[in-house]
Short mmCIF file of C-alpha atoms in Angstrom, two decimals:
data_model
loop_
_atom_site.label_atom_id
_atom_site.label_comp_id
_atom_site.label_asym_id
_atom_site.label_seq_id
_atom_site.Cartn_x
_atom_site.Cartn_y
_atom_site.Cartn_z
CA UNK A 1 -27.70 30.79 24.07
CA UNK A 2 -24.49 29.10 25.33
CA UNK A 3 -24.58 28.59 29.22
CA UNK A 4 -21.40 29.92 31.53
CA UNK A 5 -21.97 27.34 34.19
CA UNK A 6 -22.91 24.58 31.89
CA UNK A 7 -20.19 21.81 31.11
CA UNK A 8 -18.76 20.79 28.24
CA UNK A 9 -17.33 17.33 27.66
CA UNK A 10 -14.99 16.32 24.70
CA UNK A 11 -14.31 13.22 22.90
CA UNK A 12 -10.66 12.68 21.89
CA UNK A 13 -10.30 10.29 19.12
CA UNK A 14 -11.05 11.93 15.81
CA UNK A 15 -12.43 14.92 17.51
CA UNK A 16 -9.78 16.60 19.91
CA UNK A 17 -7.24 14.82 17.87
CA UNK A 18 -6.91 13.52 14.19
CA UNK A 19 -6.03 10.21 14.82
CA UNK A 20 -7.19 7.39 16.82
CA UNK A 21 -5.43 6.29 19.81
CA UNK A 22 -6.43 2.51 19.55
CA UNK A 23 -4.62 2.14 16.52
CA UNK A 24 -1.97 4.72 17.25
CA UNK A 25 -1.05 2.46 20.26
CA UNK A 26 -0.96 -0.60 18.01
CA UNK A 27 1.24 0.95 15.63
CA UNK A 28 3.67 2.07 18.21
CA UNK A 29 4.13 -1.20 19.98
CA UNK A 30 4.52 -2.78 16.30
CA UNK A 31 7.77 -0.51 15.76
CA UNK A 32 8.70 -0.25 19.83
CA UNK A 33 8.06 -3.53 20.92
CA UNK A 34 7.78 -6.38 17.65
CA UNK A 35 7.88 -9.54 20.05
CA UNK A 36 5.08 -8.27 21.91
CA UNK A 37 2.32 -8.44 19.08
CA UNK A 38 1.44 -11.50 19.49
CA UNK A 39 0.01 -10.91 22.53
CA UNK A 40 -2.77 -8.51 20.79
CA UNK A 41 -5.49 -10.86 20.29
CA UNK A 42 -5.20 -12.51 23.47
CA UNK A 43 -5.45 -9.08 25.22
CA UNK A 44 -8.54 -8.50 22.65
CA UNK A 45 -10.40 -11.65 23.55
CA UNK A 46 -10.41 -10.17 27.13
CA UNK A 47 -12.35 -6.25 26.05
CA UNK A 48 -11.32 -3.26 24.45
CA UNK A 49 -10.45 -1.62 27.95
CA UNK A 50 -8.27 -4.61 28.59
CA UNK A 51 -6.43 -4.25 25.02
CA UNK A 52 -6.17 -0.26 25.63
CA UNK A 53 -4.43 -0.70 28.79
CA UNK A 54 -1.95 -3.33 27.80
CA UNK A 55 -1.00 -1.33 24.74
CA UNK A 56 -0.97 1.85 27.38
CA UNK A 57 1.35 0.24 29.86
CA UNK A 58 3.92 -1.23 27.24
CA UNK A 59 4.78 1.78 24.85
CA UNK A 60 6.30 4.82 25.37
CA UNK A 61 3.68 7.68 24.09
CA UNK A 62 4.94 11.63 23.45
CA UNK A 63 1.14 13.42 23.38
CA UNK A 64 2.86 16.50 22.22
CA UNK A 65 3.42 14.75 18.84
CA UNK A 66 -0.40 14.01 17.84
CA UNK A 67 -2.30 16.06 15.27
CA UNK A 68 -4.14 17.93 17.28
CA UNK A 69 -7.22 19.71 15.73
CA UNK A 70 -5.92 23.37 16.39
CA UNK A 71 -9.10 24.80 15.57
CA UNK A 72 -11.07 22.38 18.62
CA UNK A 73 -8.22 22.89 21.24
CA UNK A 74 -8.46 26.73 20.94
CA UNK A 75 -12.26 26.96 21.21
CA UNK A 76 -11.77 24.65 24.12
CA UNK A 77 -9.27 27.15 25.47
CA UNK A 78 -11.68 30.26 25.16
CA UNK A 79 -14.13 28.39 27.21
CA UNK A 80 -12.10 27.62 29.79
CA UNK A 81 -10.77 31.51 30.21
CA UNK A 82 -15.05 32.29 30.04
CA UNK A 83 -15.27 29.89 33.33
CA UNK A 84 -16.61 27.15 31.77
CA UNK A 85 -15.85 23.81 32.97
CA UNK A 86 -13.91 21.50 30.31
CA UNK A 87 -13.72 17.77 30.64
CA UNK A 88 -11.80 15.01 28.36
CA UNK A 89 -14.44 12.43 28.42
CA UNK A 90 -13.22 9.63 25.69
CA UNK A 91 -12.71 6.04 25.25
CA UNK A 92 -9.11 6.00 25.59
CA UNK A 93 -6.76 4.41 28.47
CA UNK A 94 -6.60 6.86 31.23
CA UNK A 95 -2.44 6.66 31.20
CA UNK A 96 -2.77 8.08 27.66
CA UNK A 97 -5.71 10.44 28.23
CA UNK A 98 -4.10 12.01 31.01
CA UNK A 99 -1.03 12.55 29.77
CA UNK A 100 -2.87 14.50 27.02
CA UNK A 101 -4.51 16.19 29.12
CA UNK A 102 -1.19 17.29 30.76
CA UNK A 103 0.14 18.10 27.28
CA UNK A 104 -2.60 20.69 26.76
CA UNK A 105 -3.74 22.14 29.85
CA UNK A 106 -7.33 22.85 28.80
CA UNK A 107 -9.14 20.73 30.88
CA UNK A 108 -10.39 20.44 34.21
CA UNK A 109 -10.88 16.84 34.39
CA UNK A 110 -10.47 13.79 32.87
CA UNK A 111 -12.70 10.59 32.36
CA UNK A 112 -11.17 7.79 30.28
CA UNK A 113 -10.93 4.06 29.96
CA UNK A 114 -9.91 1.53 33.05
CA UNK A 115 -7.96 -1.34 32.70
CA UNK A 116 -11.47 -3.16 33.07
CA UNK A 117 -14.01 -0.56 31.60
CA UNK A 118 -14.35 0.50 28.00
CA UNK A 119 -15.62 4.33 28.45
CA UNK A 120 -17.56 4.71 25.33
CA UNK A 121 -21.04 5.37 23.69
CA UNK A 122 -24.01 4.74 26.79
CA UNK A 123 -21.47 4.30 29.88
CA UNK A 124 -19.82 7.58 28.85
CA UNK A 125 -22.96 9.34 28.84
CA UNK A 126 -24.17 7.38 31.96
CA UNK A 127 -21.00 8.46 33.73
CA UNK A 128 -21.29 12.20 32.44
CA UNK A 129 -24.95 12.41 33.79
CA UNK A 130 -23.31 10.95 36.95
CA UNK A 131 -20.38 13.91 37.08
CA UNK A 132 -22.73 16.69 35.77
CA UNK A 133 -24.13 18.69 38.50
CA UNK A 134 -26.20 20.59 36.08
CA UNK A 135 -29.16 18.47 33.84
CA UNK A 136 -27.58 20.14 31.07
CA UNK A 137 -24.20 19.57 29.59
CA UNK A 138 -22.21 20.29 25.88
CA UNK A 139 -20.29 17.72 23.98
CA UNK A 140 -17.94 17.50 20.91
CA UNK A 141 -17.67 14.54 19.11
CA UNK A 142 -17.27 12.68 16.10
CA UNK A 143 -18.87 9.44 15.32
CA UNK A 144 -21.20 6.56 16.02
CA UNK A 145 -20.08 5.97 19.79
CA UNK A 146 -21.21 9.62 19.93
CA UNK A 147 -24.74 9.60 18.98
CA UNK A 148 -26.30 8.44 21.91
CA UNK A 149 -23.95 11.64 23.65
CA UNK A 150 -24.43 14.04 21.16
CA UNK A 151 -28.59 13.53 21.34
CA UNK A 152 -28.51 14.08 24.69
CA UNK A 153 -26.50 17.14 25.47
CA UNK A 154 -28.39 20.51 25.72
CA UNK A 155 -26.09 22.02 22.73
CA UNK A 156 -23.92 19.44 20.55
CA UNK A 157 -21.12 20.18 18.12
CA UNK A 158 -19.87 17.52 15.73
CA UNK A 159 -16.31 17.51 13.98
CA UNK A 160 -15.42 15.83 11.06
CA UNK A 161 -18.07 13.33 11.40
CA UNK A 162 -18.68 10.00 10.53
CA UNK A 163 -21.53 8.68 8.26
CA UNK A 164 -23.34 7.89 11.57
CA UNK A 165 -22.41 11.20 13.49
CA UNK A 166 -23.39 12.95 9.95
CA UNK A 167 -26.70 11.57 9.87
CA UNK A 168 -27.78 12.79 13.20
CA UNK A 169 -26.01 16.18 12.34
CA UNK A 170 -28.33 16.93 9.41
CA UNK A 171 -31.23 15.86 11.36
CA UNK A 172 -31.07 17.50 14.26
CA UNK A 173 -29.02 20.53 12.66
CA UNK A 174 -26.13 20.65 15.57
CA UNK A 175 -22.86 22.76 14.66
CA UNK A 176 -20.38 21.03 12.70
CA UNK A 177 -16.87 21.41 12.16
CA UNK A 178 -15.69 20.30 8.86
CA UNK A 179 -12.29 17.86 8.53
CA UNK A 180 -11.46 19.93 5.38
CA UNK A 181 -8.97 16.89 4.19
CA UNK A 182 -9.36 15.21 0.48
CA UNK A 183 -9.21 11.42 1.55
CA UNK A 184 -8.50 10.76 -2.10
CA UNK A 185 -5.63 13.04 -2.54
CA UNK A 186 -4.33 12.03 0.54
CA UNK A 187 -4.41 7.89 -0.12
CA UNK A 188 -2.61 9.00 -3.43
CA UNK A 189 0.21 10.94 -1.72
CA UNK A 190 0.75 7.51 0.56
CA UNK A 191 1.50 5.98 -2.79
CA UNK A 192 4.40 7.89 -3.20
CA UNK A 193 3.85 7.60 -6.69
CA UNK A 194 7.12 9.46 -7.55
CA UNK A 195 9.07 6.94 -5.91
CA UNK A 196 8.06 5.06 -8.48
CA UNK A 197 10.41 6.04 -11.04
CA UNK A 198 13.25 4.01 -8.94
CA UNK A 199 11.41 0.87 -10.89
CA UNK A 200 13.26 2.14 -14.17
CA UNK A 201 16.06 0.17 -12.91
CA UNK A 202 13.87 -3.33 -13.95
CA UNK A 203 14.86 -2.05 -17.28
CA UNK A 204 18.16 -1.81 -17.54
CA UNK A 205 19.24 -5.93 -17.83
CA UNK A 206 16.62 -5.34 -21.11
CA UNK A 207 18.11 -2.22 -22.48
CA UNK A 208 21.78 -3.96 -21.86
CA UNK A 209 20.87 -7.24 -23.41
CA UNK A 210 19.92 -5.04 -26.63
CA UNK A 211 16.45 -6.49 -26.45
CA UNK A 212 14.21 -3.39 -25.88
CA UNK A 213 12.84 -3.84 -28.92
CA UNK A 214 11.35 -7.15 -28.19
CA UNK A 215 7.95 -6.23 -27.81
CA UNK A 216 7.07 -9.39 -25.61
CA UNK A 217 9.86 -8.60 -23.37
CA UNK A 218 8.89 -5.06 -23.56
CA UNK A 219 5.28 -5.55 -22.17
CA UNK A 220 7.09 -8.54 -20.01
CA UNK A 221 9.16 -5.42 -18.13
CA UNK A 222 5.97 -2.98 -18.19
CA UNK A 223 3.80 -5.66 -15.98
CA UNK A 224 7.44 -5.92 -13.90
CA UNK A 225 7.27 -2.68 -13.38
CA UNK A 226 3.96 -2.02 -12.17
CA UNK A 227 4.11 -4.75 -9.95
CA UNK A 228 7.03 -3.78 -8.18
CA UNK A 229 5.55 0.05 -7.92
CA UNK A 230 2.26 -1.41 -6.28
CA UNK A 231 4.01 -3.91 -4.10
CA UNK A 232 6.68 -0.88 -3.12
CA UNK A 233 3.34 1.66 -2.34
CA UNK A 234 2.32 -1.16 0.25
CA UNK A 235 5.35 -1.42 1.74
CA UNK A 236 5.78 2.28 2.42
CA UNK A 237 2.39 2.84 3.67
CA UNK A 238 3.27 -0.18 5.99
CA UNK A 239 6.71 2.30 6.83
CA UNK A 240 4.31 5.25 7.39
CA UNK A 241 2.57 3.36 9.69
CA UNK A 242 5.16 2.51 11.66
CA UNK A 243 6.93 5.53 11.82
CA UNK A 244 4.52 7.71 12.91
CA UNK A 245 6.12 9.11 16.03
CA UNK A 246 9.64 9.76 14.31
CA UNK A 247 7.48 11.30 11.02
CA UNK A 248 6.29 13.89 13.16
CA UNK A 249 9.53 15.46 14.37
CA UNK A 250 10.60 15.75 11.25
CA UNK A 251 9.98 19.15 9.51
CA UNK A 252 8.65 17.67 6.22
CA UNK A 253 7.90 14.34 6.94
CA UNK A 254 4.68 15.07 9.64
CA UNK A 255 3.03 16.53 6.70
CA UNK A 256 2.52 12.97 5.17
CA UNK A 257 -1.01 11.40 5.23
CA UNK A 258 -0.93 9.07 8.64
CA UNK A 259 1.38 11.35 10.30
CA UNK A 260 -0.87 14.25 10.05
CA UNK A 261 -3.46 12.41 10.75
CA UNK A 262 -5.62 13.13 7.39
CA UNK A 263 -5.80 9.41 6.29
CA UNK A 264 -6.85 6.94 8.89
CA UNK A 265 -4.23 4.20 9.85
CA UNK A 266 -7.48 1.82 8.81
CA UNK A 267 -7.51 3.08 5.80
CA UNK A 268 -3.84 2.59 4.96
CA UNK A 269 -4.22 -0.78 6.50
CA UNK A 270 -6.18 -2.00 3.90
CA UNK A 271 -5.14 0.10 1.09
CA UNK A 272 -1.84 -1.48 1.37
CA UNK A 273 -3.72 -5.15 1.64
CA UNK A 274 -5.43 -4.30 -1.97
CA UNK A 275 -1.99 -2.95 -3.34
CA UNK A 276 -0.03 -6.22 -2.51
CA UNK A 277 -2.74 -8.47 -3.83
CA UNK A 278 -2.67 -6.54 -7.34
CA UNK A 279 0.99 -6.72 -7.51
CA UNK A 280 0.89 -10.66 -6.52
CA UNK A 281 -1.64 -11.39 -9.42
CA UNK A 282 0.23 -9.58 -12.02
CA UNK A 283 3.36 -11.13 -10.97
CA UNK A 284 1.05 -14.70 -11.55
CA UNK A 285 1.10 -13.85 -15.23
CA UNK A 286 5.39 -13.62 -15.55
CA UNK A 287 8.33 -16.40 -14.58
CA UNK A 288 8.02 -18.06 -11.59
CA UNK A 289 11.78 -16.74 -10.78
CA UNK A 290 10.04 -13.28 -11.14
CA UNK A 291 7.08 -13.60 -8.09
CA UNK A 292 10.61 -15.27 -5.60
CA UNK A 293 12.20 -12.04 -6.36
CA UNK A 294 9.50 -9.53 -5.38
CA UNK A 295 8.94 -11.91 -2.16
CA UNK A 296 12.36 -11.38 -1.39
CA UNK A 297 12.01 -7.60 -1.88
CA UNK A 298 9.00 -7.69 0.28
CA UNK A 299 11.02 -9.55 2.57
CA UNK A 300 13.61 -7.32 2.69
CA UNK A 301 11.76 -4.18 2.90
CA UNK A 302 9.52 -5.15 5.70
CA UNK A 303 12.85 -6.33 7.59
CA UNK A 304 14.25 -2.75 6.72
CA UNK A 305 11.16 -0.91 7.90
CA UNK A 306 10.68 -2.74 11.51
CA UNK A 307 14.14 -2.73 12.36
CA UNK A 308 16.91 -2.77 9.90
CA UNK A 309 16.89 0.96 9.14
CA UNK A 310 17.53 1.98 12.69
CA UNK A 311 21.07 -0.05 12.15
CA UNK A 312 24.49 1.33 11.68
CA UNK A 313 25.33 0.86 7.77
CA UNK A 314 23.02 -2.37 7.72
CA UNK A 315 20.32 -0.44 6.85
CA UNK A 316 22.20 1.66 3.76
CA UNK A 317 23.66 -1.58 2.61
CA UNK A 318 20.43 -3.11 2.58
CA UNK A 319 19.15 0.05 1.10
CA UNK A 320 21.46 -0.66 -1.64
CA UNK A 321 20.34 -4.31 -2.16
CA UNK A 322 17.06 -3.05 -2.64
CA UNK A 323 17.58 -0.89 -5.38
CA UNK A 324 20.12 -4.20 -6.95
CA UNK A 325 17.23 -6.75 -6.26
CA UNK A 326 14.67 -4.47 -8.72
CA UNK A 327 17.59 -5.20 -11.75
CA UNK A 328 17.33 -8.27 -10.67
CA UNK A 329 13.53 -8.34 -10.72
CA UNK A 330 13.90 -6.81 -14.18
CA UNK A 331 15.71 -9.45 -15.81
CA UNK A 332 13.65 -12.11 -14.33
CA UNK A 333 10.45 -10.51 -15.62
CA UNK A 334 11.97 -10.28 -19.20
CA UNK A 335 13.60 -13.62 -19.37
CA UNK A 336 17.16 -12.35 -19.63
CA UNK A 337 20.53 -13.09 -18.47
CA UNK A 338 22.43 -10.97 -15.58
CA UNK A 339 26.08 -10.35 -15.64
CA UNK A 340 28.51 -10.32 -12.07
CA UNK A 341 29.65 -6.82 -13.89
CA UNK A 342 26.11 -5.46 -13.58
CA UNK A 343 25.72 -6.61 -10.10
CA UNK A 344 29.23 -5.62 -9.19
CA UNK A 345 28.49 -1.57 -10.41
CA UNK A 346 25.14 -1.60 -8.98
CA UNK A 347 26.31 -2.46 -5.38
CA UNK A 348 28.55 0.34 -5.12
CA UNK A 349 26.71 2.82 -7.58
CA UNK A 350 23.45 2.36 -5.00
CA UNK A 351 25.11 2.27 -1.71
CA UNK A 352 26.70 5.58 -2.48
CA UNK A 353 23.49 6.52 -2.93
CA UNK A 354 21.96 4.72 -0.21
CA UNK A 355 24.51 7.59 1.93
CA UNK A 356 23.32 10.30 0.03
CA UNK A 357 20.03 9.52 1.69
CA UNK A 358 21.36 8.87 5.18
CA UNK A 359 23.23 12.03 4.74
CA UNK A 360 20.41 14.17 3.48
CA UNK A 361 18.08 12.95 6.45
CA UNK A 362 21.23 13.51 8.94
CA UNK A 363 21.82 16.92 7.75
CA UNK A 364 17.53 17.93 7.74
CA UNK A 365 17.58 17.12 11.75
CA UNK A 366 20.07 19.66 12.13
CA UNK A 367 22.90 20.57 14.98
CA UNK A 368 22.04 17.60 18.02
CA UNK A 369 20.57 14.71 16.26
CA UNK A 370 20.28 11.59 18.17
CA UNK A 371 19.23 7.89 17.50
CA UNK A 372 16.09 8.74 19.48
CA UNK A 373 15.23 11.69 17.29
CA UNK A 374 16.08 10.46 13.90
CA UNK A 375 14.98 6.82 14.25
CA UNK A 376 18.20 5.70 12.87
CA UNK A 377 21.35 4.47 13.69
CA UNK A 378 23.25 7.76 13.45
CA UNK A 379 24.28 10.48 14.88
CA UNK A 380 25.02 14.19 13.68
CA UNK A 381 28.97 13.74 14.22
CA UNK A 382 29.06 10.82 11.71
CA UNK A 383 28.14 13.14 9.05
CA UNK A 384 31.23 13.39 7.46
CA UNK A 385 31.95 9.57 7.65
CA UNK A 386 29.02 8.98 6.10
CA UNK A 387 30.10 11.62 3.11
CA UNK A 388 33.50 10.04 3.03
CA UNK A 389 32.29 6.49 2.54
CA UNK A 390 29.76 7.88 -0.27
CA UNK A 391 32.01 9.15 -2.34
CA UNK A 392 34.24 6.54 -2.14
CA UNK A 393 31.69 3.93 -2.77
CA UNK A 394 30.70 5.67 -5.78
CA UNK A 395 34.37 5.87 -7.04
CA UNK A 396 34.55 2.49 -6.40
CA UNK A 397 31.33 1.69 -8.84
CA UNK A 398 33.12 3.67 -11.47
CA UNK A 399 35.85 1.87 -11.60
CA UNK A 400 34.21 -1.44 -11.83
CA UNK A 401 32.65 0.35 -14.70
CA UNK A 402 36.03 1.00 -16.20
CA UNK A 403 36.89 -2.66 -16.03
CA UNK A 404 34.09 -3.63 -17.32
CA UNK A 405 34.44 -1.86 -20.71
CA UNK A 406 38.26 -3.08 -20.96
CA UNK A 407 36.57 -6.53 -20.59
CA UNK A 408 36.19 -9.31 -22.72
CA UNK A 409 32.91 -9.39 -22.70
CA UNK A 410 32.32 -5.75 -24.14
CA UNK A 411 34.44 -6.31 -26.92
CA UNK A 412 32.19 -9.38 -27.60
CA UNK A 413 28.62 -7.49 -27.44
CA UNK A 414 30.00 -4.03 -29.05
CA UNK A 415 31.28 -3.49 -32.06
CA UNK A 416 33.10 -0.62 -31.04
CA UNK A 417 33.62 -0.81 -27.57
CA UNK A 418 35.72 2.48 -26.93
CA UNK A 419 32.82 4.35 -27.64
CA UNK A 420 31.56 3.28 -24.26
CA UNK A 421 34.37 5.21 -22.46
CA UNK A 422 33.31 8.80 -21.60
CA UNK A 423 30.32 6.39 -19.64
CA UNK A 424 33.28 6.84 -16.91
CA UNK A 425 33.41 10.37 -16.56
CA UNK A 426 29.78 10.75 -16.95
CA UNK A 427 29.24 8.83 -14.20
CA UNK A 428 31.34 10.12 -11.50
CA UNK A 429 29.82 13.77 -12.92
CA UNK A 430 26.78 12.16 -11.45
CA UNK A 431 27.93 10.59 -8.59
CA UNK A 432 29.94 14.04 -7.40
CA UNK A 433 27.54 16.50 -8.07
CA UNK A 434 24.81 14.44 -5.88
CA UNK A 435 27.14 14.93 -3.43
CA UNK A 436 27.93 18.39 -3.71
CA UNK A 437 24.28 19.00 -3.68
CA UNK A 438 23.50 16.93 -0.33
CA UNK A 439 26.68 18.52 1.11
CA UNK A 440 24.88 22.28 0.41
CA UNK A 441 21.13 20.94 1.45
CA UNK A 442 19.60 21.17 -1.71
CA UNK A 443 19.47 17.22 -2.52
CA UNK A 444 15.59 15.61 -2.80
CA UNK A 445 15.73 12.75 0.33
CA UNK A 446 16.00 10.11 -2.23
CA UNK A 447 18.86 10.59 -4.83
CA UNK A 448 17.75 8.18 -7.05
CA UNK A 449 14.46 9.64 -7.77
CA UNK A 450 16.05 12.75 -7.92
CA UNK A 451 18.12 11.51 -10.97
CA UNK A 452 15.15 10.33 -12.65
CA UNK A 453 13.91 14.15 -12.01
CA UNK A 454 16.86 16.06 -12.71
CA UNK A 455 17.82 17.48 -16.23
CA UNK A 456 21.41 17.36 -16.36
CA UNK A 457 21.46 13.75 -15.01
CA UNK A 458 19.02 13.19 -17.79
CA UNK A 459 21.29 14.54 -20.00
CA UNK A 460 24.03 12.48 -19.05
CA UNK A 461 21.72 9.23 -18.92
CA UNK A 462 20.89 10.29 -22.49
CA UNK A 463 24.18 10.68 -23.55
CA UNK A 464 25.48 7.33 -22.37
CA UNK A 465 22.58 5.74 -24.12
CA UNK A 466 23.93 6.61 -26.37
CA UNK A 467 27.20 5.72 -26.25
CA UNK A 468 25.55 2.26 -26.30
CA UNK A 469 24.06 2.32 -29.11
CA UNK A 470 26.89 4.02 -31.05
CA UNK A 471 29.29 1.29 -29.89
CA UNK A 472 26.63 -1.59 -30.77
CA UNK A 473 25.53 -0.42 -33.92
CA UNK A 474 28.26 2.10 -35.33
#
């Protein structure tokens, strides 16, 4: 029978909360504060408590933003109306833990981490015994630091338990409260598999160099491909990482794996190590040229998620180079030549796009978006630069495209070349109704994967196929 007057103590990391803080902080001070990270494993060298409280003093933390396990926080809440006394005992830096605490009003007290002692495992449950005015207390908590806590409290409830914490649960037979999350489905969704179909674009220097029948080049493009997609995964777990705090004001994006706190930041950590030595050792087996490329990408990327995306137009223009550097990639991979025309449409074609996305994201936020809020380098008044310069951008593509066509070089490849010239119209048909979709809200975040998804840009991607192979062949 549960005791009014008896205590109850509560772990934070991976018990009141989803997440752990240790790594949280780490991750925040790797977006907030780059130049500072190599300070980590001096700070490390010196104790956990030490590395907790430099990481506490240096970032700025938001506790209503962490996934908070509703389900814990409101049984915690009951108690407190029955009289009970409610304490936040947990490893974590007291700055952080008592800010939470703050946050959520629930408890009476707090005992956390100093700046020289670690509060975990036996010191926590030497300094509970030492707060407890009772012989008897209750504790929550999750995992191996918790054992020695967990066997000594009068009534013990475990949530979403380690292997260790498990153990001891089905011995003794305390309460447990299940996590309910599929790790599996969850390390999937940080693939972002359907971003994947933006690696389509490695074929196109193949399909315009006539060659996709080749089947060397074919398979050549394939092993491309799937490098790029596991190399790209990496990078945007890496992005999830690091954009945890902006992630979770956003109405969508705190649903995804590391935001919500369903997939450890561990986890990710070295799911995105395995993911960038698979794509490495395929790209071992194609041209050199082809492994320089996807460093560059890598390169790139990582630049654009640590600090390049949170610049004015940098970050779209770089946006745009990305998408160019995978047709790049593509004829690399394949052993075929690249033409300035291809480059030329590609830059504007994908910056336009890379707006689309800025736009979308802009427009999601809502009335009052600031830099702070979005984690970018806009602003909701810029919204209809930023629609202005996309359309015009994509104009701009399409006309390269219709100089292209009345080029030399078209009349050299095809053999009827002004078959090729309703590619104009379908294009900007593309290129406006994007826009007209982003303008009304009902645009996918990234347009280019919504191409690959949509039916009537299918359609037109189908018809100017072809077109190609009318004008080549007819």
């Amino acid at each position: 029978m549960v005791q009014k007057d008896r205590p109850i103590y509560v772990d934070l990391d991976g018990t009141l909360i989803k997440t752990d803080l240790l790594w949280e902080t780490l991750a925040a001070l790797a977006r907030q504060k780059p130049w500072e990270f190599w300070r980590v494993p001096f700070w490390a060298i010196k104790g956990k408590a030490r590395l907790k409280a430099e990481l506490a003093k240096r970032i700025e933390f938001d506790p209503s933003l962490l996934p908070y396990r509703e389900e814990v926080v409101a049984a915690l809440s009951l108690a407190r109306q029955d009289g009970r006394r409610v304490v936040l005992a947990t490893g974590t830096n007291v700055r952080i833990a008592e800010a939470i605490s703050a946050h959520l009003g629930v408890f009476d007290a707090v005992m956390a981490s100093t700046d020289t002692v670690n509060l975990t495992a036996e010191r926590k449950l030497e300094r509970i015994r030492e707060d407890c005015e009772t012989d008897e207390f209750d504790y929550v908590g999750n995992s191996r630091d918790d054992v020695c806590l967990l066997d000594a409290a009068a009534e013990a409830t475990v949530v979403a338990p380690d292997r260790h914490a498990r153990g001891w649960q089905r011995k003794s037979g305390a309460h447990i409260i299940e996590d309910g999350a599929n790790k599996t489905k969850a390390a999937l969704k940080a693939l972002r598999p359907h971003q994947w179909a933006k690696n389509i674009l490695l074929f196109v220097p193949l399909t315009l160099n006539h060659d996709f029948l080749d089947l060397n080049m074919l398979v050549a493009g394939l092993m491309g491909f799937v490098a790029f997609s596991l190399a790209a995964s990496s990078v945007y777990i890496v992005n999830d990482l690091l954009d945890l705090q902006s992630d979770r004001r956003h109405k969508t994006k705190r649903n995804r794996p590391f935001a919500s706190g369903t997939l450890p930041i561990p986890a990710g950590l070295t799911l995105a190590g395995g993911l960038l030595v698979a794509a490495f050792a395929i790209a071992s087996q194609l041209p050199p040229d082809f492994k320089t490329i996807l460093l560059c990408y890598l390169v790139m990327t990582s630049a654009y998620s640590l600090f390049v995306k949170r610049m004015l137009l940098i970050d779209t223009l770089v946006l745009a180079g990305l998408y160019t550097v995978r047709i790049i990639g593509g004829a690399a991979a394949a052993d075929v030549g690249l033409s300035f025309w291809l480059l030329a449409f590609s830059l504007f074609f994908f910056f336009s796009l890379a707006l689309v996305k800025r736009y979308t994201e802009l427009h999601d936020f809502g009335g009052g978006a600031e830099r702070s809020k979005t984690g970018r380098g806009y602003v909701d008044l810029d919204l209809e630069t930023i629609s202005q310069a996309g359309m015009a951008s994509g104009f701009a593509s399409v006309m390269v495209l219709a100089l292209y066509i009345d080029s030399s070089d078209v009349r050299h490849l095809y053999d009827q070349p002004w078959l090729i010239w309703p590619l104009c119209p379908l294009v900007l048909y593309i290129i406006v109704r994007i826009w007209i979709l982003a303008r009304r809200n009902q645009m996918h975040d990234d347009p280019v994967v919504f191409i690959m998804q949509d039916w009537r840009s299918q359609i037109m991607i189908g018809a100017g196929a072809i077109m190609f192979l009318a004008a080549a062949y007819a």
